[in-house]
Amino acid sequence: MTLRRARRLLAGVACAFALGVSAPGAGAAAEAAPAAPALARAIRIGMVNETSGANAESGTYQANGARLAVDEINQAGGVLGRPLNIDIEDNQSTNPGSVLALSKLGGAVAIITSIRSTQTLAIMPRIARAGVPTMVGGTDFTLTHANNPWIFRARPHDGYSALVIADFGATTLKKKRWAIVHSTEAFGIGGKDHLIEALKKFDIKPLLIQGVNNNTQDYTPAALAVKRADVDIVAIYLASPADVGNFALALRHAGVDRVLIGSPSMSAIAAMRLGGEALFNSYSISDYVADANPQALAYAKKYQARWGLEPDLYSSWAYDAVHILALAMKNAGGTSPDALRKALLAIHGYKGVEGGYNYDVNGDGLHGYNVVKNEHGKIVFIKHVAFQPE
């Protein structure tokens, strides 16, 4: 065994133990059963994904977006002359499942998490111990502000989303009587807190702040609370598209006819399909919309041709995450964690499907949101609002 190969094996063992698993290929079994040449040469990215459970539909979109990117990269010659593989582990749409899924991805040179902030928070301590560059899709502000140098985001954070929602609702829609309905986990609480702060600029104090659990079966109490509050706009930070659709239906059944504005889950395909007419004429901010830029429009056509479906943000961010990791590997000239981390932080001006990526010191690459409207079941782009990176 060469010195270089020995060092690679030891690095793989160290990473695997940090993630909580036995290193594949370590020990006597590795000498007895060497890996196939094609797999031995492949660069492995691991993905923690909602393949099953309450959010399985979102997980399908995420996996499809990542696989499309991997196929494109390999058709173009791979990365550093090597093919790129993505290993997907199911987290069953839960926090404990995320920890277990991550433990099965030892040896991956980089990780892509699910889109859920709360699931990412559950695995961040292990990511920190492992020292593996990790792309996240959760928008909770704290994910990239928790002194974990291995976290990189491929979506805008909710500090931005709250600013855009508050400004559009107060200045463009001219609404003064606000209700905020949010999920009672990291994403919803963080979004709610940032929106309360953003509304202060307009001397607005919400008349109702209503928290609800994820996957709530009956949204009637929340809808009636909105009705009693006599508000003219309802801001929604619900993590699950199904919850968005069910809440919109509950508002409709309760006779509540108010302007709705909210987070990207409001314009997700699953939310619009379930909510139907109850979400017509609603507004949301979104990091992905096909008409926002040429890259997004081209992606929509490619995704449709490959999977026979319209894409949404659950696929687009994963597609960008894979391409950004591949770009960082090429720029670094290798896949060592430190070199990859430095290369990710140095990415500026990359034109992705979700927008222009300019990574700041915190690991945030996107700094703005699109404002969109649901016009009779079709998402219509209104404008893009950009902010300066930190």
PDB file of C-alpha atoms in Angstrom, residues 47 108 116 121 130-131 137 149 154 158 198 202 207 223 241-242 247-248 253 259 268 271 281 292 302 325-326 351-352:
ATOM      1  CA  MET A  47     -27.466  13.365   1.070  1.00  0.00           C
ATOM      2  CA  ALA A 108     -18.505  11.218   1.834  1.00  0.00           C
ATOM      3  CA  ARG A 116     -35.812  21.344   7.036  1.00  0.00           C
ATOM      4  CA  LEU A 121     -30.096  21.559  13.706  1.00  0.00           C
ATOM      5  CA  ALA A 130     -16.753  15.355  11.485  1.00  0.00           C
ATOM      6  CA  GLY A 131     -15.416  18.489   9.804  1.00  0.00           C
ATOM      7  CA  GLY A 137     -31.414  24.176   2.479  1.00  0.00           C
ATOM      8  CA  PRO A 149     -17.508  26.542   9.985  1.00  0.00           C
ATOM      9  CA  ALA A 154     -27.768  27.184  -0.892  1.00  0.00           C
ATOM     10  CA  ASP A 158     -35.155  34.116   6.858  1.00  0.00           C
ATOM     11  CA  ALA A 198     -38.983  43.843  10.442  1.00  0.00           C
ATOM     12  CA  PHE A 202     -43.372  50.461   9.677  1.00  0.00           C
ATOM     13  CA  LEU A 207     -52.531  41.849  16.325  1.00  0.00           C
ATOM     14  CA  ALA A 223     -58.435  30.005  11.327  1.00  0.00           C
ATOM     15  CA  PRO A 241     -46.579  22.652   1.985  1.00  0.00           C
ATOM     16  CA  ALA A 242     -49.330  20.327   3.229  1.00  0.00           C
ATOM     17  CA  PHE A 247     -54.504  26.139   6.726  1.00  0.00           C
ATOM     18  CA  ALA A 248     -55.649  27.976   3.599  1.00  0.00           C
ATOM     19  CA  HIS A 253     -64.176  27.257   5.426  1.00  0.00           C
ATOM     20  CA  VAL A 259     -54.657  38.816   1.940  1.00  0.00           C
ATOM     21  CA  ALA A 268     -44.651  25.011  -3.493  1.00  0.00           C
ATOM     22  CA  ALA A 271     -49.290  23.492  -1.298  1.00  0.00           C
ATOM     23  CA  ASN A 281     -54.302  35.650  -5.257  1.00  0.00           C
ATOM     24  CA  ALA A 292     -36.627  34.986 -12.367  1.00  0.00           C
ATOM     25  CA  LYS A 302     -34.492  20.336 -18.209  1.00  0.00           C
ATOM     26  CA  LEU A 325     -19.807  21.539  -4.510  1.00  0.00           C
ATOM     27  CA  ALA A 326     -18.451  20.323  -7.854  1.00  0.00           C
ATOM     28  CA  LYS A 351     -25.007  32.116 -11.597  1.00  0.00           C
ATOM     29  CA  GLY A 352     -27.214  29.362 -10.245  1.00  0.00           C
TER      30      GLY A 352
END
